[in-house]
Coordinates of C-alpha atoms and ligand atoms in Angstrom, one line a residue:
X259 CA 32.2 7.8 -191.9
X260 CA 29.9 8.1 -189.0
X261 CA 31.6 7.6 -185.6
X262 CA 29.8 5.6 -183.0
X263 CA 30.0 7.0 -179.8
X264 CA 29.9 4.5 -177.7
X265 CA 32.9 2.6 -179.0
X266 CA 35.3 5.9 -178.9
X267 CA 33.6 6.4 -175.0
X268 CA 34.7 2.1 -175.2
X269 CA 38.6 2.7 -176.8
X270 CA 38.6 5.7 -174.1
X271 CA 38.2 3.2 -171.6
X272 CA 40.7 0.8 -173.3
X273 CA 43.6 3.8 -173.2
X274 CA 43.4 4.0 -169.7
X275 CA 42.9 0.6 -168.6
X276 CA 46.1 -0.2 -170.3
X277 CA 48.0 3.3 -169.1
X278 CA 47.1 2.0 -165.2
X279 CA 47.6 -1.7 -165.8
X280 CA 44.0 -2.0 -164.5
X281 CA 42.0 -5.5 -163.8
X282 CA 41.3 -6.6 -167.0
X283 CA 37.5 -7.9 -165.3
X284 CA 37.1 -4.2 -164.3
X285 CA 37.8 -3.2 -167.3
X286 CA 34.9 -5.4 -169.1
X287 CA 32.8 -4.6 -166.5
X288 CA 33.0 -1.0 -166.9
X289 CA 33.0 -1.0 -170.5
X290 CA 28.8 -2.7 -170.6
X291 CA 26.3 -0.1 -169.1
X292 CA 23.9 -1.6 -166.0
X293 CA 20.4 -0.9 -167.4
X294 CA 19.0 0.6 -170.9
X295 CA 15.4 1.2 -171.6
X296 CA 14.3 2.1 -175.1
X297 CA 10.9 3.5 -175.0
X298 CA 8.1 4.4 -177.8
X299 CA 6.5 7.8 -177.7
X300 CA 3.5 8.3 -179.2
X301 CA 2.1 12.0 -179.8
X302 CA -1.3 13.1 -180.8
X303 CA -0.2 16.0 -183.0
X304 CA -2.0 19.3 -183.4
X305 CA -2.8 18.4 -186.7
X306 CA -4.9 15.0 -185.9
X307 CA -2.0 12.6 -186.6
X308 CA -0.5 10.2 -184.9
X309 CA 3.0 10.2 -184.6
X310 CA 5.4 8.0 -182.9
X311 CA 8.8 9.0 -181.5
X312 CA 11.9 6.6 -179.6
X313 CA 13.0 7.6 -176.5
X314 CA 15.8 6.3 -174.8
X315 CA 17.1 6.4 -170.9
X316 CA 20.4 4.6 -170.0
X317 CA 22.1 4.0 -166.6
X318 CA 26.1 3.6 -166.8
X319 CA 27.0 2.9 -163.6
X320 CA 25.4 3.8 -160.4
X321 CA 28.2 2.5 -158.2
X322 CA 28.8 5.2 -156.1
X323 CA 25.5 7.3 -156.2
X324 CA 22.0 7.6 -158.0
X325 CA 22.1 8.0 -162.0
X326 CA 22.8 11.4 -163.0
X327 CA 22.4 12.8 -166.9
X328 CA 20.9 15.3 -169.0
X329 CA 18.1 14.4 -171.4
X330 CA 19.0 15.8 -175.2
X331 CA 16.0 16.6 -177.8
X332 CA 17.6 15.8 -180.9
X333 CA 17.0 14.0 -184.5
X334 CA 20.3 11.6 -184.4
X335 CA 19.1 10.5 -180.8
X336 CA 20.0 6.7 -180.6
X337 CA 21.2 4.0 -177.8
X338 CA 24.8 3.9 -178.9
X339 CA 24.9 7.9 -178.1
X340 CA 22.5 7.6 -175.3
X341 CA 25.5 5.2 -173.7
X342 CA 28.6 6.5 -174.8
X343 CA 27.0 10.3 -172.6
X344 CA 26.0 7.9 -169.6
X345 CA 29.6 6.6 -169.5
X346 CA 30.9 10.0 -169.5
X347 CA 28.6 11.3 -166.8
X348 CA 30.4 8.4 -164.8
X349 CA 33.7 9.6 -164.9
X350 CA 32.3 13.2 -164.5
X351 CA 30.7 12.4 -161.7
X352 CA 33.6 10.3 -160.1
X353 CA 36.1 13.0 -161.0
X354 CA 34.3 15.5 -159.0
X355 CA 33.9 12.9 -156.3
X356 CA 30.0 13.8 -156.1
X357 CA 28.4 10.6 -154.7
X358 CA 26.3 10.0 -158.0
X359 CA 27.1 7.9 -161.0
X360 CA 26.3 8.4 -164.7
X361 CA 22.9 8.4 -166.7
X362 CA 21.7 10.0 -169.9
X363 CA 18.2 10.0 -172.0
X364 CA 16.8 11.5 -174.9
X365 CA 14.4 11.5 -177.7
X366 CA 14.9 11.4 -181.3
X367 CA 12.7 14.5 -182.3
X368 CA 13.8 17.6 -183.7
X369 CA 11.8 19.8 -181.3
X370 CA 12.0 22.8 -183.4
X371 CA 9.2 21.2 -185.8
X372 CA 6.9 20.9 -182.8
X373 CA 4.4 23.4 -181.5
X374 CA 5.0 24.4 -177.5
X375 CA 2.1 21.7 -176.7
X376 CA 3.3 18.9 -178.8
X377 CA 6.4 19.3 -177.0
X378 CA 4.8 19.1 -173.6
X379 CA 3.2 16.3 -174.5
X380 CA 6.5 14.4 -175.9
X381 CA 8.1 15.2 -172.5
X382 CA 5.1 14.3 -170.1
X383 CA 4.3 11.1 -172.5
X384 CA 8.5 10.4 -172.3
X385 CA 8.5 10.8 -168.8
X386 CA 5.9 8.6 -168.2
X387 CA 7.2 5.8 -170.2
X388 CA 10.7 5.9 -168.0
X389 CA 9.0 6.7 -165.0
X390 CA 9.9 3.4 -163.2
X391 CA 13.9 3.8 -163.7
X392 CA 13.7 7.8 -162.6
X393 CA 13.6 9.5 -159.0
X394 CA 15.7 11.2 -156.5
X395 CA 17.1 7.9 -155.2
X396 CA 17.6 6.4 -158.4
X397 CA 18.5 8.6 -161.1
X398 CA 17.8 12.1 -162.0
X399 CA 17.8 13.8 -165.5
X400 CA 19.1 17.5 -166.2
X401 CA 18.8 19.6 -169.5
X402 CA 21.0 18.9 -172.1
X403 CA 21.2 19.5 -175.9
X404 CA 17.7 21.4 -177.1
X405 CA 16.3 21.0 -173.5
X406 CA 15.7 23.5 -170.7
X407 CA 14.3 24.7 -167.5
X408 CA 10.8 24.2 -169.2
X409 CA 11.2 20.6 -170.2
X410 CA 12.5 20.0 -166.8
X411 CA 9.5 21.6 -164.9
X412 CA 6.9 19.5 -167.1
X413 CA 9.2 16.6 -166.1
X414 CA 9.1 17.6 -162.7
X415 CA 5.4 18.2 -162.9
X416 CA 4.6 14.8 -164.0
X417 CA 6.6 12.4 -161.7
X418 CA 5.0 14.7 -159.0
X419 CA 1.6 14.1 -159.9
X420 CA 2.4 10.3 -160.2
X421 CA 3.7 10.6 -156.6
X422 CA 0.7 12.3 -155.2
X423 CA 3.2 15.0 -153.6
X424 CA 6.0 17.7 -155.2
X425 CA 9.3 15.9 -155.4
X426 CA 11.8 18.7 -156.5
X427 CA 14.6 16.7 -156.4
X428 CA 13.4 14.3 -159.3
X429 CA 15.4 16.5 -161.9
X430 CA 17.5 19.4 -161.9
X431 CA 18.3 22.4 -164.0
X432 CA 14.5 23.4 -163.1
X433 CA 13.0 26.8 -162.7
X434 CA 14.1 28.5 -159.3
X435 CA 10.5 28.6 -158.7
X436 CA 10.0 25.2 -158.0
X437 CA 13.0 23.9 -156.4
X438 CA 15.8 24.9 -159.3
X439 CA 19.3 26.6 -157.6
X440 CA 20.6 29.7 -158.4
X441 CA 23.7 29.5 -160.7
X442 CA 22.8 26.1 -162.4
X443 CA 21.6 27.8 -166.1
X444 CA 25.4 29.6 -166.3
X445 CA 27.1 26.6 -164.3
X446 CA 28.7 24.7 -167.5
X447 CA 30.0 27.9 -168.8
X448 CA 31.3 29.2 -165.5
X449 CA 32.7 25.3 -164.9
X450 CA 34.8 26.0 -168.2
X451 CA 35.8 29.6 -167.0
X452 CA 37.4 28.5 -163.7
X453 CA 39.0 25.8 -165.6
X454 CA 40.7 28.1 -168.9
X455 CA 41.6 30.9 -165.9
X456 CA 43.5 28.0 -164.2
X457 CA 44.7 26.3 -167.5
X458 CA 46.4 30.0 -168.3
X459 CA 48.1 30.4 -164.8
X460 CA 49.6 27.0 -165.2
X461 CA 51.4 27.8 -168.9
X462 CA 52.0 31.8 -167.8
X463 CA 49.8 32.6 -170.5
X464 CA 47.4 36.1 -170.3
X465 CA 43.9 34.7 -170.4
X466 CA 42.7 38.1 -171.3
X467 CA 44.7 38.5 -174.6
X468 CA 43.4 34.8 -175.7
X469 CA 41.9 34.9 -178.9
X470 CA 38.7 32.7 -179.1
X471 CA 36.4 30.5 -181.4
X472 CA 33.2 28.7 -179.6
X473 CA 31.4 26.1 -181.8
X474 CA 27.6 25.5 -180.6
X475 CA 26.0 29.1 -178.9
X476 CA 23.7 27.3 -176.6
X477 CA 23.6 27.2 -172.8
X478 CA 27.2 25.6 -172.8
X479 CA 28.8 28.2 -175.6
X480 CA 26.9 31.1 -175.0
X481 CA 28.0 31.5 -171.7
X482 CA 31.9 30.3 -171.9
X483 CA 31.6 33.1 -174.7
X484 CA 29.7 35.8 -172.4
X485 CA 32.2 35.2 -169.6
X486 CA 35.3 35.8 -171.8
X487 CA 34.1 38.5 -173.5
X488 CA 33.4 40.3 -170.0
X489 CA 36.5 39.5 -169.2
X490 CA 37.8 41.2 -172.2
X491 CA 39.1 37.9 -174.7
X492 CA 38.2 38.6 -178.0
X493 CA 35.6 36.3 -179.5
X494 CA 36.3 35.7 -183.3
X495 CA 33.7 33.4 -184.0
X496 CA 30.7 31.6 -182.9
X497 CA 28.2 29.2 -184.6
X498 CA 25.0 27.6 -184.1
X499 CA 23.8 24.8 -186.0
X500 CA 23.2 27.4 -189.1
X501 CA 26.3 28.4 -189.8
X502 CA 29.3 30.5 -187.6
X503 CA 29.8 34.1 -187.7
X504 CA 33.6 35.6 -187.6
X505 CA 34.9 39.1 -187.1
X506 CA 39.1 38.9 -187.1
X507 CA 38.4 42.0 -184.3
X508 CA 36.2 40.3 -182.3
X509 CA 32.0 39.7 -182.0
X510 CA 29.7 41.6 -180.1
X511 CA 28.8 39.1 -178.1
X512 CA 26.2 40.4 -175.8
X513 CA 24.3 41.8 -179.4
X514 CA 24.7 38.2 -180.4
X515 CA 23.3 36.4 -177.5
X516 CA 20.2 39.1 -177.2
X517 CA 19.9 37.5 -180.8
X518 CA 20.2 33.9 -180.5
X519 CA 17.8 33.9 -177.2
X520 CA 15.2 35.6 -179.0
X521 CA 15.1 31.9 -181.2
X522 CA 17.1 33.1 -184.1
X523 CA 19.5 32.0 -185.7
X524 CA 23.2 33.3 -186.1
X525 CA 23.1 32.7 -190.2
X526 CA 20.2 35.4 -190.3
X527 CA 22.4 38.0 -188.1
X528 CA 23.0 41.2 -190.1
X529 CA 26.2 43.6 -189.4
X530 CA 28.4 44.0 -192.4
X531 CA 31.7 43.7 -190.4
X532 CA 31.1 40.0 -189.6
X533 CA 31.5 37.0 -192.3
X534 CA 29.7 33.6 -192.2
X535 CA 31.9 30.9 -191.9
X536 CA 30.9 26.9 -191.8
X537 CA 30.9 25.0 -188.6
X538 CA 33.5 22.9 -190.7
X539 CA 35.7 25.8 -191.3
X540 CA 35.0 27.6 -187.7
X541 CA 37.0 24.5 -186.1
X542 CA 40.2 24.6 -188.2
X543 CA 40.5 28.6 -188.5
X544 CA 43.2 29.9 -186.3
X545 CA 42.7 31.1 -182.6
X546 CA 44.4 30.7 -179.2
X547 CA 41.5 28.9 -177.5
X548 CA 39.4 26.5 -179.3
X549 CA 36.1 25.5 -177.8
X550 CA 33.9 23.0 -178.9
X551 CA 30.6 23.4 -177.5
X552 CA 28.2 22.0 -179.7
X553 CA 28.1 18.2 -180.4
X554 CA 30.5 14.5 -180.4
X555 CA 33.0 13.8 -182.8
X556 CA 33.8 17.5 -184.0
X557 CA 37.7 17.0 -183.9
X558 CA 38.5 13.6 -185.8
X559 CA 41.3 12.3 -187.7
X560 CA 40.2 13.8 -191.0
X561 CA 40.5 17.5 -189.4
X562 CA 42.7 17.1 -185.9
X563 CA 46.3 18.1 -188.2
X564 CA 44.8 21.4 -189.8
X565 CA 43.5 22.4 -186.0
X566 CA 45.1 25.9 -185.2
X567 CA 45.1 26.9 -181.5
X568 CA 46.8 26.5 -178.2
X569 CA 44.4 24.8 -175.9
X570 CA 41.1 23.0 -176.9
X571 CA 38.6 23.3 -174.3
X572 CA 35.7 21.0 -174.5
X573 CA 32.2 22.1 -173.7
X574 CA 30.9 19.6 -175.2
X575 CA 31.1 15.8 -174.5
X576 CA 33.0 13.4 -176.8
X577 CA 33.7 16.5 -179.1
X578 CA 37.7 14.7 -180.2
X579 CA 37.9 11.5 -181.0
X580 CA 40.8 9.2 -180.0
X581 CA 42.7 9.4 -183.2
X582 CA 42.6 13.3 -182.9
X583 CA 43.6 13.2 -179.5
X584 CA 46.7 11.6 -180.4
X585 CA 47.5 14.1 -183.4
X586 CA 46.6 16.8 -181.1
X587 CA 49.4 15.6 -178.5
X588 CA 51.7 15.2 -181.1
X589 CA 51.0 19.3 -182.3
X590 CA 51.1 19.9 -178.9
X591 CA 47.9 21.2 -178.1
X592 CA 46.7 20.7 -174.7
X593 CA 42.8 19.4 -174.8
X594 CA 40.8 20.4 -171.7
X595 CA 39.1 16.9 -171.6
X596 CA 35.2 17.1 -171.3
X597 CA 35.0 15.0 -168.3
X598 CA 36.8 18.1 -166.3
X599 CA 36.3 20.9 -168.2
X600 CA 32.2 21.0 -168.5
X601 CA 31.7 19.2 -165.5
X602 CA 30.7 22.6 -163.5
X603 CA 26.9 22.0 -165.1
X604 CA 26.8 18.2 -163.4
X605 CA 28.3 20.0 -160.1
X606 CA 26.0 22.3 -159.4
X607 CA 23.4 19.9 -160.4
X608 CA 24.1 18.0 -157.9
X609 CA 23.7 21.1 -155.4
X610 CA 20.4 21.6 -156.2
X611 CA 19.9 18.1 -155.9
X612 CA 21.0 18.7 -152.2
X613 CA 18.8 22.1 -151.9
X614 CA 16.0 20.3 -153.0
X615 CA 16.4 16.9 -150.7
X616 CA 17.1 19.6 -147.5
X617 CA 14.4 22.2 -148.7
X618 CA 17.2 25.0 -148.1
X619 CA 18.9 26.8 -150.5
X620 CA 22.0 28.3 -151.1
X621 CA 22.7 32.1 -152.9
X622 CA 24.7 32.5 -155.3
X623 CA 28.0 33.4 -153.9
X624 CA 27.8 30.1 -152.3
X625 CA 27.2 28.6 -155.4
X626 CA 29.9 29.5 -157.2
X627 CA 32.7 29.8 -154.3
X628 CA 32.0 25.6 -153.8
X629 CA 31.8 25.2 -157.7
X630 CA 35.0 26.8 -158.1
X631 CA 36.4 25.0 -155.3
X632 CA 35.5 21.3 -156.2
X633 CA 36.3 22.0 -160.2
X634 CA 39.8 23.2 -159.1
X635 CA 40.6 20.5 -157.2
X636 CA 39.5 18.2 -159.4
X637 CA 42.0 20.1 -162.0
X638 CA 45.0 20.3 -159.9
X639 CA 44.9 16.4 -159.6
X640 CA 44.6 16.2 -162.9
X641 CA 47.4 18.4 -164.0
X642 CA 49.6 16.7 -161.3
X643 CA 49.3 13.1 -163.1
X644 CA 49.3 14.8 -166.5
X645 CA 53.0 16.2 -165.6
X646 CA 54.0 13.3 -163.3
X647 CA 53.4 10.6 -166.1
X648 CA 54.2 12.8 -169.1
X649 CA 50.8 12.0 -170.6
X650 CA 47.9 13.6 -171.7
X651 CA 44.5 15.7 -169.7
X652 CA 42.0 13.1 -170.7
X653 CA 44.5 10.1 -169.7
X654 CA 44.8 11.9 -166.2
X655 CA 41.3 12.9 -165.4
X656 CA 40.2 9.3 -166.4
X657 CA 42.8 7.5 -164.4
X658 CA 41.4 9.1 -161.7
X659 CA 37.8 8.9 -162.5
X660 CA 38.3 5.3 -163.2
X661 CA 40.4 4.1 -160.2
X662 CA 37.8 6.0 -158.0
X663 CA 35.0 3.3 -159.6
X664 CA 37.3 0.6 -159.5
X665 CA 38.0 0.5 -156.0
X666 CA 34.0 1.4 -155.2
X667 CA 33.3 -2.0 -157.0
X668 CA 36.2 -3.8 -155.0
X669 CA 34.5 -2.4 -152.2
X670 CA 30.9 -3.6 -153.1
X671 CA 32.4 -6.6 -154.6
X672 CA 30.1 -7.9 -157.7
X673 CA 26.6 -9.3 -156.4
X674 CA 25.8 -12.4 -155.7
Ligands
NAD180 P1 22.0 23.7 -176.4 O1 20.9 23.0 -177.1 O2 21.7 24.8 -175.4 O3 23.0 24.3 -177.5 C1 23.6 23.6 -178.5 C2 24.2 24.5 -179.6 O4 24.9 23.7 -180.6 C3 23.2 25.4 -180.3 O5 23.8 26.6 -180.6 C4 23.0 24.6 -181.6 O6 22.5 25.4 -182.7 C5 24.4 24.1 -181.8 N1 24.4 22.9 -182.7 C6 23.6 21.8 -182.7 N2 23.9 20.9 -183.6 C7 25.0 21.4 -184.3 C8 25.8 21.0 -185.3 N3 25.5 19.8 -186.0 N4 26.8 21.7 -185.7 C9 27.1 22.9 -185.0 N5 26.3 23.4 -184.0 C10 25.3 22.7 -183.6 O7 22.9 22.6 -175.7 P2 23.9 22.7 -174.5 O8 23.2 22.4 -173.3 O9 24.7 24.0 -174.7 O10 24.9 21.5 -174.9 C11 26.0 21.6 -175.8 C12 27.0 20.5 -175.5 O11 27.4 20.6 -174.1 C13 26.5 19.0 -175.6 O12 27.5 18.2 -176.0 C14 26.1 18.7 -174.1 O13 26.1 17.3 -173.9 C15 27.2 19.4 -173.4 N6 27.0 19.7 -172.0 C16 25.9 20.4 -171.6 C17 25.8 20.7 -170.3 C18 24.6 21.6 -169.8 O14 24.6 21.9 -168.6 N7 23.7 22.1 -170.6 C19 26.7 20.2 -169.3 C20 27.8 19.5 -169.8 C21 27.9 19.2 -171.1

């Protein structure tokens, strides 16, 4: 059965309400998101016809800050999904105590049956349809899934010509060119390397003799996979939406991503050593550190008992479900909850988003040094309330996400 995100991102919220005995008005109020516009995208195609596509932009909660959220191309794109990510970005957002609050948009398309200017098009047309609810003071999209630098310059591009002026800081994860920081393309990945590196120190573990599986070799997996390879893990398997690829001695990872950048796909990758494995079978196949990097509800209650590994680190958002949270805990595998452990993507965002407003920017030592420093704070609080209270990551980092909202609405108090 299909799993709507939005009520596991809704039973999320339930688990911790009850874990911190919180208001049960709060808890309503943060469950329903402030503002959702569903949009109609129409596209003269190249080949004369007219086709229409549904776009969607949702604002969680902008308590404590602007919207902030990644737009996804994708074919199962609805609102339900749209919310459950806004909610997320929330607690991301709180977690990291950025001053922002939680957003998400997206199109249902599958942008890989569009030519380069039918794509353009979808994204100009999109962004003119949301154009009202979007800007630096309101809220301000970032690439996600089957999005990237590109989409996020014609984005860019066509707020700025509404405007009459550039405004860089409409959306982030843009070409350096035009306002984008250094650091933001690898900043998800590098996020979820300062996180595993301090995840090891805590349990005395070596990170470098971790063995590793990544599902999803996008942005998100291919670099999580390019930065423990360098640091000398070996990488059993990897997958895109085609199919994974293992090798019990380890992938050549930097053959691999040369491959996968050049548009192809890993099912079509030819080296005799390696063997195809389904994204099904990729998740339960034994490993030290499991990452799920791909898409939601990956790790459910039909799969979460045969799951084989140490620590699940999640790239992705929403990629275990409650149920498999709760058989996870009982195997005793530690999940890295999303919300922490790919939040370095959403934190540099919001540096560029501060280069852009100040028109100065920062290199890229600077970048990461302050990444790594608000990421690991974020984690040792976390870690602290998951060993004080004797319950799991996700309970901790939401506890703390959520209390940081709470009181922000105590302090607003609820208009009129
Ligand atoms: P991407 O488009 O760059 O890569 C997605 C990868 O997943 C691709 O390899 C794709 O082939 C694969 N994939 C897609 N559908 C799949 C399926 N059904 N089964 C298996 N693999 C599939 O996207 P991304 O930006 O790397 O995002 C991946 C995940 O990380 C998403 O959940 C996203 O919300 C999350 N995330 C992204 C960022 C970011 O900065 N890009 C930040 C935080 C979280």
């Amino acid at each position: 059965m299909e799993l709507n995100p939005f009520e596991v991102a809704k039973k999320q919220i339930d688990i911790v309400a009850k874990e911190m005995g919180l208001d049960p008005n709060i808890t309503r109020y943060l469950k329903s998101i402030e503002r959702a516009l569903i949009v109609s995208v129409p596209i003269m195609m190249d080949d004369g016809s007219l086709q229409i596509f549904e776009g969607f932009r949702v604002q969680h909660s902008t308590i404590r800050g602007p919207g902030k959220g990644g737009i996804r191309f994708a074919p199962n794109v609805n609102l339900d999904e749209v919310s459950a990510l806004a909610t997320w970005m929330t607690w991301k957002c709180s977690l990291l105590k950025l001053p922002l609050g939680g957003a998400k948009g997206g199109v249902c398309v599958n942008p890989r049956e569009l030519s380069n200017k039918e794509l353009e098009k979808l994204t100009r047309r999109y962004t003119s349809e949301i154009i009202n609810i979007i800007g630096p003071d309101i809220d301000i999209p970032a690439p996600d899934v089957n999005t990237n630098a590109q989409i996020m310059a014609w984005i860019m591009d066509t707020y700025s010509m509404n405007k009459g002026r550039a405004v860089p800081g409409v959306v982030t994860g843009k070409p350096i060119e035009i306002g984008g920081s250094v650091g933001r393309n690898s900043a998800t990945g590098r996020g979820l390397y300062f996180v595993i590196e301090a995840m090891c120190e805590k349990l005395n573990i070596k990170l470098e003799s971790q063995t590793i599986i990544v599902q999803g070799f996008g942005n998100v997996g291919g670099w999580i996979a390019n930065l423990l390879y360098d640091r000398g893990c070996k990488i059993l398997a990897v997958s895109d939406i085609s199919s994974g690829i293992y090798y019990k001695e380890g992938l050549d990872i930097d053959k691999l991503l040369e491959w996968v950048r050049k548009g192809k796909y890993l099912k079509d990758y030819k080296d005799e050593r390696y063997s195809l494995v389904s994204n099904k079978d990729l998740l339960i196949t034994e490993c030290d550190i499991l990452i799920p990097a791909a898409l939601e509800n990956q790790i459910t209650k039909e799969n979460a008992d045969e799951i084989k590994c140490k620590i699940v680190l999640e790239g992705a958002n929403g990629p275990t479900t409650p149920e498999a949270d709760k058989i996870l805990f009982i195997k005793g595998i530690q999940v890295i909850p999303d919300i922490l452990a790919n939040s370095g993507g959403v934190c540099v965002s919001y540096f560029e988003y501060v280069q852009d407003i100040r028109a100065y920017f920062w290199d890229l030592e600077r970048i990461n040094k302050e990444l790594k420093r608000i990421i690991i704070e974020a984690f040792e609080e976390v870690y602290k309330i998951h060993k004080s209270r004797d319950i799991n990551l996700r309970t901790a980092a939401y506890i703390i996400a959520v209390q940081r909202i709470a009181t922000a609405i105590k302090f607003r108090g609820i208009f009129p």
